PDB file of C-alpha atoms in Angstrom:
ATOM      1  CA  MET A  99    -101.607  42.400 126.879  1.00  0.00           C
ATOM      2  CA  THR A 100     -98.762  44.684 125.816  1.00  0.00           C
ATOM      3  CA  ARG A 101     -95.455  43.518 127.299  1.00  0.00           C
ATOM      4  CA  PHE A 102     -92.574  45.889 127.966  1.00  0.00           C
ATOM      5  CA  PHE A 103     -88.830  45.581 128.418  1.00  0.00           C
ATOM      6  CA  PRO A 104     -88.480  48.074 131.299  1.00  0.00           C
ATOM      7  CA  LEU A 105     -85.388  50.178 131.871  1.00  0.00           C
ATOM      8  CA  LEU A 106     -85.174  52.159 135.085  1.00  0.00           C
ATOM      9  CA  ILE A 107     -82.627  54.925 135.264  1.00  0.00           C
ATOM     10  CA  ALA A 108     -82.196  57.149 138.290  1.00  0.00           C
ATOM     11  CA  ALA A 109     -80.189  60.316 138.552  1.00  0.00           C
ATOM     12  CA  TRP A 110     -77.688  61.267 141.215  1.00  0.00           C
ATOM     13  CA  ALA A 111     -75.885  64.630 141.308  1.00  0.00           C
ATOM     14  CA  THR A 112     -78.389  65.053 138.562  1.00  0.00           C
ATOM     15  CA  PHE A 113     -78.130  61.757 136.804  1.00  0.00           C
ATOM     16  CA  GLY A 114     -76.792  58.217 136.780  1.00  0.00           C
ATOM     17  CA  LEU A 115     -77.706  54.665 135.890  1.00  0.00           C
ATOM     18  CA  MET A 116     -79.004  52.543 138.737  1.00  0.00           C
ATOM     19  CA  ALA A 117     -81.005  49.558 137.574  1.00  0.00           C
ATOM     20  CA  VAL A 118     -82.127  47.713 134.508  1.00  0.00           C
ATOM     21  CA  SER A 119     -84.893  45.137 134.645  1.00  0.00           C
ATOM     22  CA  ALA A 120     -85.635  42.795 131.773  1.00  0.00           C
ATOM     23  CA  GLN A 121     -87.466  39.581 131.092  1.00  0.00           C
ATOM     24  CA  ALA A 122     -84.780  37.906 128.993  1.00  0.00           C
ATOM     25  CA  ALA A 123     -87.082  35.238 127.601  1.00  0.00           C
ATOM     26  CA  ASP A 124     -89.560  37.815 126.338  1.00  0.00           C
ATOM     27  CA  VAL A 125     -86.802  39.844 124.682  1.00  0.00           C
ATOM     28  CA  ALA A 126     -85.373  36.760 122.983  1.00  0.00           C
ATOM     29  CA  ALA A 127     -88.801  35.799 121.680  1.00  0.00           C
ATOM     30  CA  ASN A 128     -89.399  39.241 120.196  1.00  0.00           C
ATOM     31  CA  SER A 129     -86.661  40.849 118.119  1.00  0.00           C
ATOM     32  CA  ARG A 130     -88.384  44.222 118.528  1.00  0.00           C
ATOM     33  CA  PRO A 131     -89.491  44.326 122.188  1.00  0.00           C
ATOM     34  CA  ASN A 132     -91.491  47.221 123.572  1.00  0.00           C
ATOM     35  CA  ILE A 133     -89.161  49.464 125.599  1.00  0.00           C
ATOM     36  CA  LEU A 134     -90.076  51.735 128.509  1.00  0.00           C
ATOM     37  CA  LEU A 135     -87.169  53.954 129.616  1.00  0.00           C
ATOM     38  CA  ILE A 136     -87.849  55.628 132.976  1.00  0.00           C
ATOM     39  CA  VAL A 137     -85.657  58.399 134.375  1.00  0.00           C
ATOM     40  CA  ALA A 138     -85.777  59.738 137.936  1.00  0.00           C
ATOM     41  CA  ASP A 139     -84.237  63.201 138.168  1.00  0.00           C
ATOM     42  CA  ASP A 140     -81.619  64.174 140.761  1.00  0.00           C
ATOM     43  CA  MET A 141     -82.052  60.971 142.754  1.00  0.00           C
ATOM     44  CA  GLY A 142     -79.051  60.092 144.893  1.00  0.00           C
ATOM     45  CA  TYR A 143     -77.050  56.947 144.241  1.00  0.00           C
ATOM     46  CA  THR A 144     -77.863  55.625 147.732  1.00  0.00           C
ATOM     47  CA  ASP A 145     -81.315  57.177 148.052  1.00  0.00           C
ATOM     48  CA  TRP A 146     -83.026  53.829 147.519  1.00  0.00           C
ATOM     49  CA  GLY A 147     -82.836  50.368 149.001  1.00  0.00           C
ATOM     50  CA  GLY A 148     -81.179  48.719 146.014  1.00  0.00           C
ATOM     51  CA  PHE A 149     -77.862  50.394 146.846  1.00  0.00           C
ATOM     52  CA  GLY A 150     -78.220  50.326 150.619  1.00  0.00           C
ATOM     53  CA  GLY A 151     -80.277  53.475 151.181  1.00  0.00           C
ATOM     54  CA  GLU A 152     -82.569  53.916 154.177  1.00  0.00           C
ATOM     55  CA  ILE A 153     -85.577  55.129 152.172  1.00  0.00           C
ATOM     56  CA  HIS A 154     -88.211  52.429 151.670  1.00  0.00           C
ATOM     57  CA  THR A 155     -88.367  51.786 147.903  1.00  0.00           C
ATOM     58  CA  PRO A 156     -89.895  48.311 147.435  1.00  0.00           C
ATOM     59  CA  ASN A 157     -90.856  48.720 143.776  1.00  0.00           C
ATOM     60  CA  LEU A 158     -87.416  49.941 142.731  1.00  0.00           C
ATOM     61  CA  ASP A 159     -85.805  47.205 144.798  1.00  0.00           C
ATOM     62  CA  LYS A 160     -87.938  44.599 143.034  1.00  0.00           C
ATOM     63  CA  LEU A 161     -86.887  45.875 139.608  1.00  0.00           C
ATOM     64  CA  ALA A 162     -83.246  45.752 140.652  1.00  0.00           C
ATOM     65  CA  ALA A 163     -83.569  42.255 142.130  1.00  0.00           C
ATOM     66  CA  GLN A 164     -85.149  40.918 138.934  1.00  0.00           C
ATOM     67  CA  GLY A 165     -82.744  42.709 136.633  1.00  0.00           C
ATOM     68  CA  GLN A 166     -79.211  44.027 136.549  1.00  0.00           C
ATOM     69  CA  LYS A 167     -77.588  46.782 138.611  1.00  0.00           C
ATOM     70  CA  PHE A 168     -74.730  48.675 136.974  1.00  0.00           C
ATOM     71  CA  SER A 169     -72.393  49.520 139.841  1.00  0.00           C
ATOM     72  CA  GLN A 170     -69.495  50.660 137.607  1.00  0.00           C
ATOM     73  CA  PHE A 171     -71.480  52.743 135.126  1.00  0.00           C
ATOM     74  CA  TYR A 172     -70.322  56.332 134.684  1.00  0.00           C
ATOM     75  CA  THR A 173     -71.810  59.433 133.183  1.00  0.00           C
ATOM     76  CA  ALA A 174     -71.628  63.232 133.263  1.00  0.00           C
ATOM     77  CA  PRO A 175     -72.198  65.096 136.553  1.00  0.00           C
ATOM     78  CA  THR A 176     -75.093  67.299 135.438  1.00  0.00           C
ATOM     79  CA  CYS A 177     -78.517  67.058 133.779  1.00  0.00           C
ATOM     80  CA  SER A 178     -78.180  68.008 130.136  1.00  0.00           C
ATOM     81  CA  PRO A 179     -74.794  66.408 129.397  1.00  0.00           C
ATOM     82  CA  THR A 180     -75.911  63.049 130.758  1.00  0.00           C
ATOM     83  CA  ARG A 181     -79.217  63.152 128.895  1.00  0.00           C
ATOM     84  CA  ALA A 182     -77.248  63.796 125.715  1.00  0.00           C
ATOM     85  CA  MET A 183     -75.093  60.751 126.473  1.00  0.00           C
ATOM     86  CA  LEU A 184     -78.143  58.634 127.267  1.00  0.00           C
ATOM     87  CA  LEU A 185     -79.873  59.397 123.972  1.00  0.00           C
ATOM     88  CA  THR A 186     -76.795  59.158 121.734  1.00  0.00           C
ATOM     89  CA  GLY A 187     -74.446  56.704 123.432  1.00  0.00           C
ATOM     90  CA  ILE A 188     -71.403  58.948 122.975  1.00  0.00           C
ATOM     91  CA  ASP A 189     -69.559  61.625 124.945  1.00  0.00           C
ATOM     92  CA  HIS A 190     -71.690  64.718 125.523  1.00  0.00           C
ATOM     93  CA  HIS A 191     -69.070  67.078 124.080  1.00  0.00           C
ATOM     94  CA  GLN A 192     -69.498  65.403 120.696  1.00  0.00           C
ATOM     95  CA  VAL A 193     -73.161  66.423 120.522  1.00  0.00           C
ATOM     96  CA  GLY A 194     -72.969  69.996 121.808  1.00  0.00           C
ATOM     97  CA  MET A 195     -73.604  69.434 125.505  1.00  0.00           C
ATOM     98  CA  GLY A 196     -70.190  70.037 127.068  1.00  0.00           C
ATOM     99  CA  SER A 197     -72.091  71.960 129.727  1.00  0.00           C
ATOM    100  CA  MET A 198     -75.633  72.822 130.654  1.00  0.00           C
ATOM    101  CA  LEU A 199     -76.841  75.951 128.874  1.00  0.00           C
ATOM    102  CA  GLU A 200     -77.451  77.635 132.243  1.00  0.00           C
ATOM    103  CA  LEU A 201     -73.863  76.974 133.341  1.00  0.00           C
ATOM    104  CA  LEU A 202     -71.952  77.994 130.210  1.00  0.00           C
ATOM    105  CA  ARG A 203     -68.972  80.183 131.082  1.00  0.00           C
ATOM    106  CA  PRO A 204     -67.985  83.145 128.862  1.00  0.00           C
ATOM    107  CA  ASN A 205     -64.893  81.313 127.601  1.00  0.00           C
ATOM    108  CA  GLN A 206     -67.041  78.350 126.497  1.00  0.00           C
ATOM    109  CA  ILE A 207     -69.552  80.276 124.401  1.00  0.00           C
ATOM    110  CA  GLY A 208     -68.972  79.640 120.704  1.00  0.00           C
ATOM    111  CA  VAL A 209     -66.559  76.772 121.335  1.00  0.00           C
ATOM    112  CA  PRO A 210     -67.397  73.542 119.457  1.00  0.00           C
ATOM    113  CA  GLY A 211     -68.888  71.039 121.844  1.00  0.00           C
ATOM    114  CA  TYR A 212     -70.442  73.761 124.006  1.00  0.00           C
ATOM    115  CA  GLU A 213     -73.420  74.722 121.859  1.00  0.00           C
ATOM    116  CA  GLY A 214     -75.711  74.357 124.894  1.00  0.00           C
ATOM    117  CA  HIS A 215     -78.178  72.118 123.078  1.00  0.00           C
ATOM    118  CA  LEU A 216     -78.249  68.664 121.529  1.00  0.00           C
ATOM    119  CA  THR A 217     -76.873  68.717 117.994  1.00  0.00           C
ATOM    120  CA  HIS A 218     -77.311  66.330 115.087  1.00  0.00           C
ATOM    121  CA  GLN A 219     -73.705  65.133 115.163  1.00  0.00           C
ATOM    122  CA  ALA A 220     -74.946  61.689 116.205  1.00  0.00           C
ATOM    123  CA  VAL A 221     -78.034  59.597 115.607  1.00  0.00           C
ATOM    124  CA  THR A 222     -80.263  59.355 118.666  1.00  0.00           C
ATOM    125  CA  LEU A 223     -81.723  56.185 120.131  1.00  0.00           C
ATOM    126  CA  PRO A 224     -85.313  57.133 119.197  1.00  0.00           C
ATOM    127  CA  GLU A 225     -84.195  57.897 115.628  1.00  0.00           C
ATOM    128  CA  LEU A 226     -82.641  54.441 115.324  1.00  0.00           C
ATOM    129  CA  LEU A 227     -85.735  52.790 116.739  1.00  0.00           C
ATOM    130  CA  GLN A 228     -87.999  54.921 114.563  1.00  0.00           C
ATOM    131  CA  ASP A 229     -86.116  53.644 111.508  1.00  0.00           C
ATOM    132  CA  SER A 230     -86.764  50.105 112.773  1.00  0.00           C
ATOM    133  CA  GLY A 231     -90.516  50.641 112.829  1.00  0.00           C
ATOM    134  CA  TYR A 232     -90.966  51.717 116.432  1.00  0.00           C
ATOM    135  CA  ARG A 233     -93.559  54.211 117.594  1.00  0.00           C
ATOM    136  CA  THR A 234     -91.553  56.643 119.745  1.00  0.00           C
ATOM    137  CA  MET A 235     -92.843  58.874 122.516  1.00  0.00           C
ATOM    138  CA  MET A 236     -91.530  61.015 125.345  1.00  0.00           C
ATOM    139  CA  ALA A 237     -93.013  62.796 128.353  1.00  0.00           C
ATOM    140  CA  GLY A 238     -91.227  64.805 131.027  1.00  0.00           C
ATOM    141  CA  LYS A 239     -87.964  66.698 131.241  1.00  0.00           C
ATOM    142  CA  TRP A 240     -86.106  67.384 127.986  1.00  0.00           C
ATOM    143  CA  HIS A 241     -83.383  69.913 128.952  1.00  0.00           C
ATOM    144  CA  LEU A 242     -81.542  69.531 125.653  1.00  0.00           C
ATOM    145  CA  GLY A 243     -82.523  72.722 123.856  1.00  0.00           C
ATOM    146  CA  LEU A 244     -85.072  75.531 123.832  1.00  0.00           C
ATOM    147  CA  ASP A 245     -85.572  76.394 120.162  1.00  0.00           C
ATOM    148  CA  PRO A 246     -88.247  74.617 118.093  1.00  0.00           C
ATOM    149  CA  ALA A 247     -85.443  73.104 115.995  1.00  0.00           C
ATOM    150  CA  GLN A 248     -84.138  71.490 119.199  1.00  0.00           C
ATOM    151  CA  ASP A 249     -87.475  69.937 120.171  1.00  0.00           C
ATOM    152  CA  PRO A 250     -87.777  66.174 120.842  1.00  0.00           C
ATOM    153  CA  THR A 251     -89.836  65.872 117.662  1.00  0.00           C
ATOM    154  CA  GLN A 252     -86.664  66.838 115.758  1.00  0.00           C
ATOM    155  CA  PHE A 253     -84.701  63.987 117.349  1.00  0.00           C
ATOM    156  CA  GLY A 254     -86.846  60.963 116.640  1.00  0.00           C
ATOM    157  CA  PHE A 255     -89.904  61.265 118.868  1.00  0.00           C
ATOM    158  CA  ASP A 256     -93.322  60.897 117.220  1.00  0.00           C
ATOM    159  CA  GLN A 257     -95.111  62.201 120.313  1.00  0.00           C
ATOM    160  CA  SER A 258     -93.839  64.430 123.109  1.00  0.00           C
ATOM    161  CA  TYR A 259     -95.066  66.482 126.049  1.00  0.00           C
ATOM    162  CA  VAL A 260     -92.030  68.041 127.670  1.00  0.00           C
ATOM    163  CA  MET A 261     -90.703  70.660 130.025  1.00  0.00           C
ATOM    164  CA  LEU A 262     -87.717  72.223 128.296  1.00  0.00           C
ATOM    165  CA  LEU A 263     -85.787  73.540 131.309  1.00  0.00           C
ATOM    166  CA  GLY A 264     -84.110  71.731 134.177  1.00  0.00           C
ATOM    167  CA  ALA A 265     -86.624  72.228 136.980  1.00  0.00           C
ATOM    168  CA  ALA A 266     -89.862  73.968 137.916  1.00  0.00           C
ATOM    169  CA  SER A 267     -92.880  73.647 140.167  1.00  0.00           C
ATOM    170  CA  HIS A 268     -94.420  70.204 139.973  1.00  0.00           C
ATOM    171  CA  PHE A 269     -97.888  71.788 139.978  1.00  0.00           C
ATOM    172  CA  SER A 270     -99.910  73.792 137.471  1.00  0.00           C
ATOM    173  CA  ASP A 271     -98.764  77.203 138.775  1.00  0.00           C
ATOM    174  CA  GLU A 272     -95.698  76.912 136.488  1.00  0.00           C
ATOM    175  CA  ALA A 273     -93.581  78.667 139.104  1.00  0.00           C
ATOM    176  CA  PRO A 274     -89.917  78.892 138.073  1.00  0.00           C
ATOM    177  CA  TYR A 275     -87.254  76.988 139.954  1.00  0.00           C
ATOM    178  CA  ALA A 276     -84.790  79.858 139.569  1.00  0.00           C
ATOM    179  CA  PRO A 277     -85.279  83.569 138.796  1.00  0.00           C
ATOM    180  CA  ASN A 278     -85.389  84.448 135.090  1.00  0.00           C
ATOM    181  CA  TYR A 279     -85.993  80.815 134.110  1.00  0.00           C
ATOM    182  CA  PRO A 280     -89.764  80.381 133.752  1.00  0.00           C
ATOM    183  CA  PRO A 281     -90.665  76.845 132.671  1.00  0.00           C
ATOM    184  CA  ILE A 282     -91.566  76.201 129.048  1.00  0.00           C
ATOM    185  CA  TYR A 283     -93.800  73.280 128.093  1.00  0.00           C
ATOM    186  CA  ARG A 284     -94.314  71.902 124.604  1.00  0.00           C
ATOM    187  CA  HIS A 285     -96.744  69.333 123.242  1.00  0.00           C
ATOM    188  CA  ASN A 286     -95.576  67.902 119.920  1.00  0.00           C
ATOM    189  CA  GLY A 287     -93.514  70.997 119.218  1.00  0.00           C
ATOM    190  CA  LYS A 288     -96.166  73.569 120.178  1.00  0.00           C
ATOM    191  CA  GLN A 289     -95.879  75.638 123.349  1.00  0.00           C
ATOM    192  CA  VAL A 290     -98.636  74.907 125.860  1.00  0.00           C
ATOM    193  CA  HIS A 291     -99.593  75.553 129.470  1.00  0.00           C
ATOM    194  CA  THR A 292    -100.123  72.792 131.981  1.00  0.00           C
ATOM    195  CA  PRO A 293    -103.732  71.810 132.784  1.00  0.00           C
ATOM    196  CA  GLU A 294    -105.384  72.877 136.023  1.00  0.00           C
ATOM    197  CA  ASN A 295    -104.995  69.495 137.730  1.00  0.00           C
ATOM    198  CA  PHE A 296    -101.348  69.082 136.700  1.00  0.00           C
ATOM    199  CA  TYR A 297     -98.930  67.223 138.954  1.00  0.00           C
ATOM    200  CA  SER A 298     -95.766  66.374 137.078  1.00  0.00           C
ATOM    201  CA  SER A 299     -95.260  62.676 137.848  1.00  0.00           C
ATOM    202  CA  ASN A 300     -98.899  61.710 137.414  1.00  0.00           C
ATOM    203  CA  PHE A 301     -99.347  63.766 134.271  1.00  0.00           C
ATOM    204  CA  TYR A 302     -96.245  62.522 132.456  1.00  0.00           C
ATOM    205  CA  ALA A 303     -97.032  58.902 133.298  1.00  0.00           C
ATOM    206  CA  ASP A 304    -100.613  59.369 132.094  1.00  0.00           C
ATOM    207  CA  GLN A 305     -99.372  60.832 128.807  1.00  0.00           C
ATOM    208  CA  ILE A 306     -97.208  57.789 128.143  1.00  0.00           C
ATOM    209  CA  ASP A 307    -100.003  55.422 129.166  1.00  0.00           C
ATOM    210  CA  THR A 308    -102.464  57.153 126.832  1.00  0.00           C
ATOM    211  CA  TRP A 309    -100.102  57.076 123.855  1.00  0.00           C
ATOM    212  CA  ILE A 310     -99.258  53.415 124.414  1.00  0.00           C
ATOM    213  CA  SER A 311    -102.943  52.491 124.628  1.00  0.00           C
ATOM    214  CA  LYS A 312    -103.555  54.167 121.252  1.00  0.00           C
ATOM    215  CA  THR A 313    -100.692  52.339 119.528  1.00  0.00           C
ATOM    216  CA  PRO A 314    -101.576  49.183 117.572  1.00  0.00           C
ATOM    217  CA  THR A 315    -100.456  46.127 119.516  1.00  0.00           C
ATOM    218  CA  ASP A 316     -98.475  44.813 116.560  1.00  0.00           C
ATOM    219  CA  GLN A 317     -96.291  47.951 116.439  1.00  0.00           C
ATOM    220  CA  PRO A 318     -93.307  48.085 118.827  1.00  0.00           C
ATOM    221  CA  VAL A 319     -93.121  51.039 121.202  1.00  0.00           C
ATOM    222  CA  PHE A 320     -90.231  53.043 122.657  1.00  0.00           C
ATOM    223  CA  ALA A 321     -91.474  55.238 125.506  1.00  0.00           C
ATOM    224  CA  TYR A 322     -89.127  57.640 127.322  1.00  0.00           C
ATOM    225  CA  LEU A 323     -90.654  58.725 130.641  1.00  0.00           C
ATOM    226  CA  ALA A 324     -88.384  61.424 132.093  1.00  0.00           C
ATOM    227  CA  PHE A 325     -89.809  62.371 135.478  1.00  0.00           C
ATOM    228  CA  THR A 326     -88.845  65.750 136.932  1.00  0.00           C
ATOM    229  CA  ALA A 327     -89.182  64.283 140.440  1.00  0.00           C
ATOM    230  CA  PRO A 328     -87.528  63.957 142.873  1.00  0.00           C
ATOM    231  CA  HIS A 329     -85.578  67.035 141.708  1.00  0.00           C
ATOM    232  CA  ASP A 330     -86.377  70.004 143.932  1.00  0.00           C
ATOM    233  CA  PRO A 331     -88.617  71.794 144.623  1.00  0.00           C
ATOM    234  CA  LEU A 332     -89.843  68.855 146.706  1.00  0.00           C
ATOM    235  CA  HIS A 333     -93.572  68.853 146.002  1.00  0.00           C
ATOM    236  CA  VAL A 334     -96.015  66.033 146.705  1.00  0.00           C
ATOM    237  CA  PRO A 335     -99.706  65.886 145.782  1.00  0.00           C
ATOM    238  CA  ASP A 336    -102.368  66.063 148.504  1.00  0.00           C
TER     239      ASP A 336
END
């Protein structure tokens, strides 16, 4: 059975680290452990039981209890800058994401550090792992660039199915979250439309599961599962 070193990251005021769960013995026994990085979008710091929230979250609480909670971890206050920090390990200004593209002010346009997309000024985590023989994959919210040259496949991901913008309908209607910002989806760099039975959380998880199942068991895997939920609009399947 494929074993994974799970990382759970949840976002508050768009993003922030909440819990890491690891089986230390498994990691020590395997110098290249399989890694599953899970991101929950726009989830409040105290929206789950692990940090005293009132919402019943037994699975998240179990991960936190078995792993490590980072109570002094800091990050940027919005989506794109923090995702840039997560994937590069450095300050978001150093890789072009001083601000979200949608929030760039006139005096920021053209200023170094405010390119509005992830740049190649730093090596990304998937690029490092790719160089170490990992099979890398991503499904979910990208929000680090719109042009084909800014696609996840250009930053170390072998496989990707992503929504490029910050939010949208969680269903197949592809309704925009905000006027003039229709969602854009790409599968391995090619623009696509969501299937008829699309529900964001289920679909992205299924994509990762399918890719993992097709990867030889002797090849390590890095899977980045970036849910768009629970970011509004608050949609749940029937």
